Amino acid sequence: MGSCGVLKNTTMVCVPLMSHSVEQLVGDMFQAKNEGADLVELRLDYLNDFHPQTDLPAIVSNRPLPIVVVYRPKWDGGLYDGDEKSRLEALLLAKELGADYIDLELQVASDIMEEHRLSQQGNCKIIVSCFVDRITSLKEDLSHLVTRMQSTGAHIIKLVTTATDITELSRIFHLLSHCQVPLIAYSTGERGLISQLLGPKFGGVLVYGSIEGNQVAGLPTLASLREAYGVENIDADTKVFGLISKPVSHSKGPILHNPTFRHVGYNGVYVPMFVDDLKQFFDVYESPDFAGYSVGIPYKEAVMEFCDEVHPLAQSIGAVNTIVKRHSDGKLIGYNTDCEASITAIEDALKARGLVNGEASLPSPLTGKQFVLVGAGGAGRALSFGAKSRGARVIVFDIDYDRAKSLALAVSGEALPFEELTKFQPEKGAVLANATPIGMHPNKNRIPVSEETLRDYSVVFDAVYTPRKTTLLTDAEAAGAIIVSGVEMFLRQAVGQFNLFTGGKAPEEFMREIVLSKF
Ligand SMILES: O=C1C[C@@](O)(C(=O)O)C[C@@H](O)[C@@H]1O
């Protein structure tokens, strides 16, 4: 895999419209235009009461944007179940009326193209499409399939697949960068998302997005394609960064990192990467195009094995949340930006409230404090090492008692069985830190401790940042504690990552403004 060497990105942003009436379809076309689409794909098979002879002229003549006309039959995953002749007649009529593109299924394309000499005539471009359920299940080589599609005489070919693993997408990127004919190729679903987002990098003709209020499952909105990912700025030289995580869709990383790249003029894109198998992932995406990663749940500890070198702080913590592919030799270097991010977030909140811990000579407002940590995974390890480095006394709870014990040992703290958490009586001035995903969107109502003991903590920190103010923080504030949101940790760890990714200095104030306005 590699950069395909095209000049600036020529990818167009397309909105598929599955409207049920002609009026709605026309309205949706205008909405798509207003939201920044370059063209729309009209799924005629979704129209309820469709009369091609009268409706198509109205649709084509009212189009505010170029249109791709699709009339997908049931036998190819669409809704149309009438006779084939009428379906094809409708598509040909759309072409005669001036449609910009019509879509023909591979199974019928050759015959129709030949019979009507479609590749030679007029301005309408013919897209020959094929849906493959799981790219790995293909009996023939992918390049053979593409050759078959090309030989129909198509102007553009379109290949849609479902992905069961992110590594399968590398085949799509390879195809996109090497195909002789303009190609639309992507995988659907959460695991397939980056095939859409990175299409412009590898030379894809279209990237699909949905309009506001009419979201198509699995498709990013037009607004996020333009504002978050900035797809129009992506080109062959764009460096790819991503969050390796499972789940991954909760992350706000893309809406923070991408605008920041653009703000400083760095040619990078940051995408969510739903990863199931770390080894396979790193084996497949070894090209320099994939330049660095954030690492999220549940991989912060497991990923260390795949790093060629690990920074001493991350090594001692036993967790990596940032990986940079070293330019000179392609080696993966692991770092931890969570530790300082979380501890300074708590310290600064205490300092802002004037809690400098009695004696001004103490190095940190956390010195000597009891630090009750819930969750001994990657984020928990970073927090407890940070707390220890500030002289706090760490108590660890985790549903996996052995995991809690091993972390407690590493930070000279104490581990207690998880069942004791609800009745655990903290000391005066104690800090509670949640480093579990409890309370994270969409399971927002849960809190990791009991409401009765919550009032005994002076400071409560939650590493969860979606939502910004978790139920734990709301309850803790009501009980009188100083609360510190995971958003502050998120921002600070991202600043650290940005410096490592770009080798430059992150524009912290700009990033803070994004967090304040968009989170
Ligand atoms: O813990 C987090 C959050 C994160 O996983 C995200 O959700 O974007 C990104 C990681 O870099 C960071 O350490």
Short mmCIF file of C-alpha atoms and ligand atoms in Angstrom, two decimals:
data_model
loop_
_atom_site.label_atom_id
_atom_site.label_comp_id
_atom_site.label_asym_id
_atom_site.label_seq_id
_atom_site.Cartn_x
_atom_site.Cartn_y
_atom_site.Cartn_z
CA MET A 1 0.00 0.00 0.00
CA GLY A 2 1.20 3.53 -0.47
CA SER A 3 0.32 6.95 -1.66
CA CYS A 4 -1.25 6.86 -5.06
CA GLY A 5 0.46 9.96 -6.32
CA VAL A 6 -2.66 11.84 -7.44
CA LEU A 7 -2.57 15.59 -7.30
CA LYS A 8 -4.93 17.36 -4.89
CA ASN A 9 -7.99 15.40 -3.88
CA THR A 10 -10.74 15.29 -6.49
CA THR A 11 -13.10 13.27 -4.32
CA MET A 12 -16.70 14.45 -4.26
CA VAL A 13 -18.99 14.27 -1.28
CA CYS A 14 -22.20 12.44 -2.13
CA VAL A 15 -25.42 12.06 -0.14
CA PRO A 16 -27.54 8.96 -0.78
CA LEU A 17 -31.23 9.90 -0.56
CA MET A 18 -33.78 7.27 0.36
CA SER A 19 -36.80 9.56 0.23
CA HIS A 20 -40.31 8.09 0.00
CA SER A 21 -41.95 10.72 -2.21
CA VAL A 22 -40.84 12.84 -5.14
CA GLU A 23 -41.55 16.07 -3.19
CA GLN A 24 -39.45 14.89 -0.29
CA LEU A 25 -36.69 13.80 -2.67
CA VAL A 26 -36.52 17.24 -4.26
CA GLY A 27 -36.52 18.87 -0.80
CA ASP A 28 -33.75 16.54 0.36
CA MET A 29 -31.65 17.37 -2.70
CA PHE A 30 -31.81 21.06 -1.77
CA GLN A 31 -30.98 20.31 1.84
CA ALA A 32 -27.98 18.25 0.71
CA LYS A 33 -26.79 21.15 -1.42
CA ASN A 34 -27.19 23.59 1.47
CA GLU A 35 -25.20 21.30 3.73
CA GLY A 36 -22.30 21.17 1.27
CA ALA A 37 -22.85 18.01 -0.83
CA ASP A 38 -21.22 17.91 -4.26
CA LEU A 39 -23.79 15.47 -5.63
CA VAL A 40 -26.67 13.25 -4.52
CA GLU A 41 -27.49 9.62 -5.13
CA LEU A 42 -31.20 9.11 -5.73
CA ARG A 43 -32.49 5.72 -4.64
CA LEU A 44 -35.58 5.48 -6.83
CA ASP A 45 -36.43 2.11 -5.30
CA TYR A 46 -37.34 3.88 -2.03
CA LEU A 47 -40.04 6.01 -3.68
CA ASN A 48 -43.51 4.77 -2.73
CA ASP A 49 -45.63 5.75 -5.68
CA PHE A 50 -43.19 6.18 -8.50
CA HIS A 51 -44.20 6.84 -12.12
CA PRO A 52 -41.02 7.20 -14.15
CA GLN A 53 -42.60 8.97 -17.12
CA THR A 54 -43.97 11.85 -15.05
CA ASP A 55 -41.73 11.79 -11.97
CA LEU A 56 -38.32 11.53 -13.57
CA PRO A 57 -38.66 14.75 -15.62
CA ALA A 58 -39.68 16.57 -12.42
CA ILE A 59 -36.77 15.13 -10.47
CA VAL A 60 -34.11 15.67 -13.12
CA SER A 61 -35.19 19.19 -14.04
CA ASN A 62 -35.42 20.28 -10.40
CA ARG A 63 -32.03 18.97 -9.41
CA PRO A 64 -29.86 21.60 -7.70
CA LEU A 65 -26.83 19.30 -7.88
CA PRO A 66 -25.49 16.55 -10.14
CA ILE A 67 -27.41 13.32 -9.57
CA VAL A 68 -26.56 9.64 -9.55
CA VAL A 69 -29.70 7.67 -10.36
CA VAL A 70 -29.92 4.25 -8.71
CA TYR A 71 -32.89 1.89 -9.01
CA ARG A 72 -31.72 -1.06 -6.95
CA PRO A 73 -33.63 -4.34 -7.42
CA LYS A 74 -34.42 -6.75 -4.61
CA TRP A 75 -32.04 -9.30 -6.08
CA ASP A 76 -29.17 -6.88 -5.39
CA GLY A 77 -30.18 -5.66 -1.95
CA GLY A 78 -32.60 -2.89 -3.04
CA LEU A 79 -36.36 -2.46 -2.68
CA TYR A 80 -37.54 -2.66 -6.31
CA ASP A 81 -39.34 -5.92 -7.02
CA GLY A 82 -41.09 -5.17 -10.34
CA ASP A 83 -40.06 -6.45 -13.71
CA GLU A 84 -36.54 -5.93 -14.92
CA LYS A 85 -37.52 -4.37 -18.23
CA SER A 86 -39.39 -1.46 -16.60
CA ARG A 87 -36.55 -0.90 -14.16
CA LEU A 88 -33.96 -0.62 -16.91
CA GLU A 89 -36.26 1.57 -18.99
CA ALA A 90 -36.55 3.98 -16.08
CA LEU A 91 -32.76 4.18 -15.76
CA LEU A 92 -32.35 4.80 -19.49
CA LEU A 93 -35.06 7.45 -19.35
CA ALA A 94 -33.19 9.19 -16.54
CA LYS A 95 -30.13 9.19 -18.77
CA GLU A 96 -32.07 10.62 -21.72
CA LEU A 97 -33.48 13.36 -19.49
CA GLY A 98 -30.01 14.49 -18.56
CA ALA A 99 -29.11 12.65 -15.35
CA ASP A 100 -25.42 13.07 -14.65
CA TYR A 101 -24.77 9.45 -13.66
CA ILE A 102 -26.77 6.24 -13.74
CA ASP A 103 -25.84 3.15 -11.75
CA LEU A 104 -26.04 -0.33 -13.30
CA GLU A 105 -25.52 -3.54 -11.39
CA LEU A 106 -22.60 -5.62 -12.63
CA GLN A 107 -24.89 -8.58 -13.32
CA VAL A 108 -26.79 -6.67 -16.03
CA ALA A 109 -24.29 -4.00 -17.01
CA SER A 110 -22.51 -5.67 -19.94
CA ASP A 111 -25.69 -6.46 -21.85
CA ILE A 112 -27.23 -3.05 -21.39
CA MET A 113 -24.03 -1.19 -22.09
CA GLU A 114 -23.58 -3.09 -25.30
CA GLU A 115 -27.20 -2.99 -26.46
CA HIS A 116 -27.51 0.76 -25.90
CA ARG A 117 -23.88 1.66 -26.62
CA LEU A 118 -23.83 3.48 -23.31
CA SER A 119 -20.11 3.98 -22.94
CA GLN A 120 -19.94 6.04 -26.09
CA GLN A 121 -22.96 8.31 -25.91
CA GLY A 122 -23.82 11.59 -24.22
CA ASN A 123 -22.71 13.27 -21.04
CA CYS A 124 -24.22 10.79 -18.64
CA LYS A 125 -21.56 8.69 -16.91
CA ILE A 126 -22.24 5.03 -16.23
CA ILE A 127 -21.36 3.64 -12.82
CA VAL A 128 -21.19 -0.14 -12.74
CA SER A 129 -21.65 -1.34 -9.20
CA CYS A 130 -21.20 -4.52 -7.26
CA PHE A 131 -21.95 -5.40 -3.65
CA VAL A 132 -19.79 -8.03 -2.02
CA ASP A 133 -20.93 -9.39 1.30
CA ARG A 134 -17.60 -9.73 3.15
CA ILE A 135 -14.60 -9.07 1.03
CA THR A 136 -12.86 -12.16 2.48
CA SER A 137 -15.63 -14.42 1.17
CA LEU A 138 -14.90 -13.48 -2.45
CA LYS A 139 -14.26 -16.58 -4.51
CA GLU A 140 -12.27 -14.70 -7.13
CA ASP A 141 -9.35 -12.38 -6.68
CA LEU A 142 -10.47 -8.80 -6.02
CA SER A 143 -8.47 -7.51 -8.97
CA HIS A 144 -10.22 -10.02 -11.25
CA LEU A 145 -13.56 -8.72 -10.12
CA VAL A 146 -12.44 -5.17 -10.81
CA THR A 147 -11.19 -6.17 -14.26
CA ARG A 148 -14.57 -7.76 -14.94
CA MET A 149 -16.31 -4.56 -13.89
CA GLN A 150 -13.96 -2.46 -15.99
CA SER A 151 -14.53 -4.60 -19.07
CA THR A 152 -18.22 -3.64 -19.12
CA GLY A 153 -17.08 -0.26 -20.44
CA ALA A 154 -18.07 1.54 -17.22
CA HIS A 155 -16.93 5.11 -16.77
CA ILE A 156 -16.74 4.59 -13.03
CA ILE A 157 -16.86 1.38 -11.03
CA LYS A 158 -18.31 1.03 -7.57
CA LEU A 159 -17.52 -1.74 -5.13
CA VAL A 160 -19.24 -1.90 -1.77
CA THR A 161 -18.41 -4.54 0.82
CA THR A 162 -19.09 -5.32 4.44
CA ALA A 163 -16.01 -5.54 6.65
CA THR A 164 -15.67 -7.94 9.54
CA ASP A 165 -12.27 -6.54 10.46
CA ILE A 166 -10.48 -3.25 9.89
CA THR A 167 -7.56 -5.07 8.27
CA GLU A 168 -9.78 -6.05 5.32
CA LEU A 169 -9.93 -2.39 4.34
CA SER A 170 -6.28 -2.38 3.32
CA ARG A 171 -7.42 -4.28 0.21
CA ILE A 172 -9.76 -1.45 -0.61
CA PHE A 173 -7.02 1.14 -0.15
CA HIS A 174 -4.76 -0.89 -2.39
CA LEU A 175 -7.45 -1.08 -5.05
CA LEU A 176 -8.20 2.61 -4.83
CA SER A 177 -4.58 3.55 -5.29
CA HIS A 178 -3.96 1.19 -8.20
CA CYS A 179 -7.19 1.10 -10.18
CA GLN A 180 -7.00 2.30 -13.80
CA VAL A 181 -10.64 3.41 -13.90
CA PRO A 182 -12.22 5.93 -11.51
CA LEU A 183 -13.32 3.88 -8.53
CA ILE A 184 -15.75 4.20 -5.68
CA ALA A 185 -14.90 1.56 -3.09
CA TYR A 186 -15.74 1.30 0.57
CA SER A 187 -16.91 -0.97 3.35
CA THR A 188 -19.97 -0.30 5.41
CA GLY A 189 -20.39 -0.43 9.20
CA GLU A 190 -18.30 0.77 12.14
CA ARG A 191 -15.33 -1.37 11.13
CA GLY A 192 -15.54 -0.02 7.59
CA LEU A 193 -15.75 3.68 8.42
CA ILE A 194 -12.12 4.53 7.65
CA SER A 195 -12.50 3.22 4.11
CA GLN A 196 -14.91 6.11 3.61
CA LEU A 197 -12.91 8.72 5.47
CA LEU A 198 -9.61 7.86 3.83
CA GLY A 199 -11.07 7.48 0.34
CA PRO A 200 -9.78 10.92 -0.69
CA LYS A 201 -6.24 9.96 0.31
CA PHE A 202 -6.19 6.90 -1.88
CA GLY A 203 -7.96 8.49 -4.84
CA GLY A 204 -11.60 7.42 -4.33
CA VAL A 205 -14.13 9.20 -6.54
CA LEU A 206 -16.80 9.63 -3.89
CA VAL A 207 -17.18 9.75 -0.16
CA TYR A 208 -20.70 9.31 1.21
CA GLY A 209 -22.27 11.37 3.94
CA SER A 210 -25.76 11.92 5.27
CA ILE A 211 -27.82 15.05 5.76
CA GLU A 212 -28.88 16.33 9.18
CA GLY A 213 -32.01 14.69 10.54
CA ASN A 214 -31.88 11.99 7.89
CA GLN A 215 -28.92 10.00 9.00
CA VAL A 216 -28.13 6.79 7.14
CA ALA A 217 -26.80 4.09 9.49
CA GLY A 218 -23.03 3.90 9.41
CA LEU A 219 -22.52 7.08 7.36
CA PRO A 220 -20.88 10.16 8.81
CA THR A 221 -22.88 13.37 8.49
CA LEU A 222 -21.91 15.91 5.84
CA ALA A 223 -21.07 18.31 8.63
CA SER A 224 -18.64 15.90 10.21
CA LEU A 225 -17.05 15.04 6.85
CA ARG A 226 -16.44 18.70 6.15
CA GLU A 227 -15.92 20.24 9.61
CA ALA A 228 -14.40 17.41 11.61
CA TYR A 229 -12.53 15.41 8.99
CA GLY A 230 -12.02 18.15 6.43
CA VAL A 231 -12.20 15.57 3.63
CA GLU A 232 -11.60 18.20 0.99
CA ASN A 233 -8.13 18.81 2.43
CA ILE A 234 -7.02 15.19 2.39
CA ASP A 235 -4.58 14.19 -0.32
CA ALA A 236 -2.10 11.46 -1.10
CA ASP A 237 0.48 12.94 1.27
CA THR A 238 -1.88 13.25 4.23
CA LYS A 239 -0.54 11.38 7.26
CA VAL A 240 -3.09 9.14 8.92
CA PHE A 241 -3.48 9.09 12.70
CA GLY A 242 -6.17 7.17 14.48
CA LEU A 243 -7.65 6.02 17.72
CA ILE A 244 -7.24 2.26 18.16
CA SER A 245 -10.08 1.23 20.41
CA LYS A 246 -13.11 -1.03 20.83
CA PRO A 247 -15.62 0.56 21.06
CA VAL A 248 -14.47 3.71 19.31
CA SER A 249 -17.48 5.74 18.19
CA HIS A 250 -17.76 7.58 21.53
CA SER A 251 -14.44 9.33 21.01
CA LYS A 252 -14.27 13.07 20.50
CA GLY A 253 -10.69 12.77 19.27
CA PRO A 254 -11.57 13.45 15.61
CA ILE A 255 -13.37 16.71 16.39
CA LEU A 256 -10.38 17.91 18.38
CA HIS A 257 -7.36 16.64 16.44
CA ASN A 258 -8.54 17.31 12.87
CA PRO A 259 -9.37 21.01 13.23
CA THR A 260 -6.11 21.42 15.17
CA PHE A 261 -4.10 19.85 12.35
CA ARG A 262 -5.72 22.28 9.96
CA HIS A 263 -5.21 25.22 12.31
CA VAL A 264 -1.45 24.72 12.33
CA GLY A 265 -1.30 23.74 8.63
CA TYR A 266 -0.26 20.14 9.31
CA ASN A 267 -1.31 17.67 6.62
CA GLY A 268 -2.83 14.98 8.82
CA VAL A 269 -6.15 13.29 9.44
CA TYR A 270 -7.31 11.58 12.64
CA VAL A 271 -9.88 8.79 12.34
CA PRO A 272 -11.61 6.29 14.63
CA MET A 273 -10.20 2.78 14.16
CA PHE A 274 -12.34 -0.07 15.41
CA VAL A 275 -9.69 -2.71 16.04
CA ASP A 276 -10.37 -6.33 16.99
CA ASP A 277 -6.89 -7.78 16.79
CA LEU A 278 -3.84 -5.65 17.55
CA LYS A 279 -1.30 -7.95 15.96
CA GLN A 280 -3.14 -8.20 12.66
CA PHE A 281 -3.73 -4.47 12.70
CA PHE A 282 -0.06 -3.55 13.07
CA ASP A 283 1.00 -6.22 10.57
CA VAL A 284 -1.31 -4.83 7.91
CA TYR A 285 -1.01 -1.09 8.44
CA GLU A 286 2.76 -0.87 8.46
CA SER A 287 3.15 1.73 5.72
CA PRO A 288 4.46 5.19 6.67
CA ASP A 289 1.07 6.61 5.64
CA PHE A 290 -0.21 5.39 9.00
CA ALA A 291 1.89 7.65 11.16
CA GLY A 292 0.60 7.39 14.70
CA TYR A 293 -2.14 6.35 17.05
CA SER A 294 -4.02 7.12 20.19
CA VAL A 295 -4.80 4.00 22.13
CA GLY A 296 -8.09 3.66 24.01
CA ILE A 297 -10.02 1.01 25.89
CA PRO A 298 -9.30 -1.89 26.17
CA TYR A 299 -5.83 -1.82 24.60
CA LYS A 300 -3.61 0.53 26.59
CA GLU A 301 -1.73 -2.29 28.31
CA ALA A 302 -1.89 -4.95 25.59
CA VAL A 303 -0.54 -2.59 22.93
CA MET A 304 2.85 -2.34 24.65
CA GLU A 305 3.82 -5.71 23.21
CA PHE A 306 3.56 -4.27 19.70
CA CYS A 307 5.72 -1.22 20.35
CA ASP A 308 9.35 -1.44 19.31
CA GLU A 309 10.32 0.99 22.05
CA VAL A 310 8.41 2.30 25.04
CA HIS A 311 9.17 5.59 26.79
CA PRO A 312 10.38 5.01 30.37
CA LEU A 313 7.33 6.70 31.95
CA ALA A 314 4.93 4.53 29.93
CA GLN A 315 7.09 1.51 30.71
CA SER A 316 6.89 2.08 34.43
CA ILE A 317 3.15 2.77 34.26
CA GLY A 318 2.61 -0.32 32.14
CA ALA A 319 0.26 1.45 29.74
CA VAL A 320 0.63 3.27 26.43
CA ASN A 321 -1.99 5.69 25.08
CA THR A 322 0.08 7.19 22.24
CA ILE A 323 2.13 5.58 19.51
CA VAL A 324 4.27 7.36 16.99
CA LYS A 325 5.77 5.66 13.96
CA ARG A 326 9.33 6.94 13.88
CA HIS A 327 10.03 8.58 10.57
CA SER A 328 13.61 7.39 10.22
CA ASP A 329 13.04 3.65 10.65
CA GLY A 330 9.28 3.02 10.92
CA LYS A 331 9.57 1.75 14.47
CA LEU A 332 6.59 2.14 16.78
CA ILE A 333 7.37 4.17 19.88
CA GLY A 334 4.91 4.08 22.77
CA TYR A 335 4.23 6.94 25.18
CA ASN A 336 1.83 7.76 27.97
CA THR A 337 0.27 11.21 27.96
CA ASP A 338 -2.61 10.21 30.29
CA CYS A 339 -0.56 10.30 33.46
CA GLU A 340 0.48 13.93 33.56
CA ALA A 341 -2.80 14.95 31.93
CA SER A 342 -4.96 13.43 34.65
CA ILE A 343 -2.85 14.41 37.62
CA THR A 344 -2.26 18.00 36.56
CA ALA A 345 -6.00 18.31 35.82
CA ILE A 346 -6.77 17.32 39.43
CA GLU A 347 -3.95 19.41 40.88
CA ASP A 348 -4.97 22.53 38.97
CA ALA A 349 -8.59 22.15 40.06
CA LEU A 350 -7.45 21.96 43.68
CA LYS A 351 -5.12 24.92 43.30
CA ALA A 352 -7.89 26.94 41.69
CA ARG A 353 -10.02 26.31 44.77
CA GLY A 354 -7.15 27.44 47.00
CA LEU A 355 -6.54 23.92 48.27
CA VAL A 356 -2.78 23.94 48.38
CA ASN A 357 -2.66 21.33 51.07
CA GLY A 358 -1.95 23.31 54.23
CA GLU A 359 1.74 23.74 54.00
CA ALA A 360 2.78 25.73 50.97
CA SER A 361 6.07 23.84 50.97
CA LEU A 362 4.38 20.62 49.89
CA PRO A 363 5.10 19.84 46.23
CA SER A 364 1.52 19.10 45.27
CA PRO A 365 -1.99 19.54 46.68
CA LEU A 366 -2.20 15.76 46.39
CA THR A 367 0.78 15.09 48.66
CA GLY A 368 -0.20 12.90 51.59
CA LYS A 369 -3.81 12.55 50.39
CA GLN A 370 -5.68 9.29 50.22
CA PHE A 371 -6.32 8.57 46.53
CA VAL A 372 -9.10 6.04 45.95
CA LEU A 373 -8.92 4.63 42.44
CA VAL A 374 -11.67 2.58 40.83
CA GLY A 375 -10.47 0.68 37.78
CA ALA A 376 -6.96 -0.72 37.38
CA GLY A 377 -6.83 -0.75 33.55
CA GLY A 378 -4.68 1.52 31.38
CA ALA A 379 -6.17 4.84 32.52
CA GLY A 380 -6.20 3.67 36.16
CA ARG A 381 -2.54 2.74 35.98
CA ALA A 382 -1.66 6.19 34.63
CA LEU A 383 -3.66 7.90 37.38
CA SER A 384 -2.19 5.84 40.18
CA PHE A 385 1.40 6.31 39.01
CA GLY A 386 0.75 10.03 38.76
CA ALA A 387 -0.82 10.10 42.24
CA LYS A 388 2.09 8.19 43.67
CA SER A 389 4.59 10.53 42.04
CA ARG A 390 2.87 13.38 43.93
CA GLY A 391 3.13 11.57 47.24
CA ALA A 392 -0.51 10.45 47.51
CA ARG A 393 -1.45 7.12 49.12
CA VAL A 394 -3.25 4.98 46.55
CA ILE A 395 -6.07 2.52 47.27
CA VAL A 396 -7.12 0.43 44.30
CA PHE A 397 -10.47 -1.22 43.55
CA ASP A 398 -11.12 -3.31 40.46
CA ILE A 399 -13.61 -6.07 39.74
CA ASP A 400 -10.54 -8.15 38.96
CA TYR A 401 -8.96 -8.30 42.42
CA ASP A 402 -5.67 -9.71 41.11
CA ARG A 403 -5.36 -6.80 38.73
CA ALA A 404 -6.03 -4.40 41.61
CA LYS A 405 -3.39 -6.13 43.73
CA SER A 406 -0.74 -6.00 41.05
CA LEU A 407 -1.31 -2.28 40.47
CA ALA A 408 -1.32 -1.59 44.22
CA LEU A 409 1.99 -3.39 44.52
CA ALA A 410 3.49 -1.31 41.72
CA VAL A 411 2.55 1.98 43.41
CA SER A 412 3.19 0.84 46.99
CA GLY A 413 -0.52 1.19 47.64
CA GLU A 414 -3.28 -1.04 48.90
CA ALA A 415 -5.83 -3.14 47.01
CA LEU A 416 -9.25 -3.88 48.43
CA PRO A 417 -11.92 -6.28 47.13
CA PHE A 418 -14.39 -4.58 44.82
CA GLU A 419 -17.36 -5.63 46.99
CA GLU A 420 -16.02 -3.35 49.74
CA LEU A 421 -16.17 -0.23 47.60
CA THR A 422 -19.80 0.58 48.38
CA LYS A 423 -19.15 0.69 52.12
CA PHE A 424 -15.54 1.90 52.03
CA GLN A 425 -15.10 4.85 54.39
CA PRO A 426 -12.53 7.30 52.98
CA GLU A 427 -10.40 9.63 55.11
CA LYS A 428 -11.19 13.31 55.33
CA GLY A 429 -9.93 15.09 52.20
CA ALA A 430 -9.75 11.90 50.15
CA VAL A 431 -9.78 11.94 46.35
CA LEU A 432 -11.98 9.53 44.37
CA ALA A 433 -10.95 8.76 40.77
CA ASN A 434 -13.06 6.71 38.40
CA ALA A 435 -11.03 5.04 35.69
CA THR A 436 -13.66 2.54 34.57
CA PRO A 437 -16.02 3.11 31.64
CA ILE A 438 -18.95 3.14 34.10
CA GLY A 439 -21.18 6.11 33.28
CA MET A 440 -19.86 6.46 29.73
CA HIS A 441 -22.30 7.21 26.94
CA PRO A 442 -24.73 5.49 26.32
CA ASN A 443 -24.89 3.96 29.86
CA LYS A 444 -24.90 7.39 31.42
CA ASN A 445 -26.87 6.73 34.60
CA ARG A 446 -24.50 4.40 36.37
CA ILE A 447 -21.96 5.43 39.02
CA PRO A 448 -19.14 3.24 40.36
CA VAL A 449 -19.64 3.92 44.13
CA SER A 450 -22.69 4.20 46.40
CA GLU A 451 -24.32 7.58 46.87
CA GLU A 452 -23.90 7.32 50.68
CA THR A 453 -20.09 7.15 50.55
CA LEU A 454 -19.80 9.72 47.78
CA ARG A 455 -20.41 12.59 50.19
CA ASP A 456 -17.26 11.63 52.14
CA TYR A 457 -14.87 12.48 49.30
CA SER A 458 -13.50 16.02 48.99
CA VAL A 459 -12.48 15.66 45.37
CA VAL A 460 -14.02 13.48 42.68
CA PHE A 461 -12.42 12.93 39.28
CA ASP A 462 -14.00 10.98 36.42
CA ALA A 463 -11.88 9.80 33.48
CA VAL A 464 -15.09 9.35 31.47
CA TYR A 465 -15.58 12.42 29.26
CA THR A 466 -18.73 11.52 27.33
CA PRO A 467 -20.89 13.03 28.73
CA ARG A 468 -18.88 15.98 29.92
CA LYS A 469 -20.56 15.96 33.32
CA THR A 470 -21.18 12.35 34.24
CA THR A 471 -23.78 11.25 36.77
CA LEU A 472 -20.91 10.58 39.18
CA LEU A 473 -19.74 14.19 38.91
CA THR A 474 -23.27 15.60 39.18
CA ASP A 475 -23.93 13.58 42.33
CA ALA A 476 -20.52 14.39 43.80
CA GLU A 477 -21.01 18.11 43.23
CA ALA A 478 -24.41 17.94 44.87
CA ALA A 479 -22.74 16.23 47.81
CA GLY A 480 -20.27 19.14 48.10
CA ALA A 481 -17.12 17.71 46.49
CA ILE A 482 -14.76 19.51 44.12
CA ILE A 483 -15.27 17.82 40.80
CA VAL A 484 -12.83 17.38 37.94
CA SER A 485 -14.17 16.35 34.55
CA GLY A 486 -12.50 13.80 32.29
CA VAL A 487 -12.77 16.44 29.58
CA GLU A 488 -9.86 18.27 31.19
CA MET A 489 -7.77 15.10 31.16
CA PHE A 490 -8.86 14.41 27.60
CA LEU A 491 -7.75 17.83 26.46
CA ARG A 492 -4.38 17.61 28.17
CA GLN A 493 -3.57 14.09 26.95
CA ALA A 494 -4.52 15.21 23.42
CA VAL A 495 -2.18 18.20 23.67
CA GLY A 496 0.63 15.80 24.60
CA GLN A 497 -0.30 13.54 21.70
CA PHE A 498 -0.45 16.38 19.23
CA ASN A 499 3.12 17.38 20.14
CA LEU A 500 4.30 13.81 19.64
CA PHE A 501 2.36 13.28 16.41
CA THR A 502 3.50 16.47 14.70
CA GLY A 503 6.83 17.12 16.40
CA GLY A 504 5.56 20.69 16.87
CA LYS A 505 3.90 22.62 19.65
CA ALA A 506 0.17 22.15 20.04
CA PRO A 507 -1.95 25.34 20.01
CA GLU A 508 -3.37 24.73 23.47
CA GLU A 509 -5.73 27.69 23.58
CA PHE A 510 -7.25 26.75 20.22
CA MET A 511 -7.75 23.19 21.44
CA ARG A 512 -9.31 24.39 24.68
CA GLU A 513 -11.77 26.52 22.73
CA ILE A 514 -12.86 23.49 20.71
CA VAL A 515 -13.36 21.49 23.86
CA LEU A 516 -15.37 24.29 25.46
CA SER A 517 -17.57 24.89 22.43
CA LYS A 518 -18.02 21.40 20.97
CA PHE A 519 -17.92 18.89 23.84
O1 LIG B 1 -8.27 7.70 27.30
C1 LIG B 1 -8.17 8.34 26.27
C2 LIG B 1 -9.35 8.71 25.52
C3 LIG B 1 -9.27 8.19 24.11
O2 LIG B 1 -9.31 6.79 24.15
C4 LIG B 1 -10.52 8.68 23.31
O3 LIG B 1 -11.61 8.25 23.69
O4 LIG B 1 -10.40 9.47 22.40
C5 LIG B 1 -7.98 8.66 23.47
C6 LIG B 1 -6.76 8.23 24.27
O5 LIG B 1 -5.61 8.85 23.73
C7 LIG B 1 -6.86 8.70 25.68
O6 LIG B 1 -5.81 8.20 26.45
#
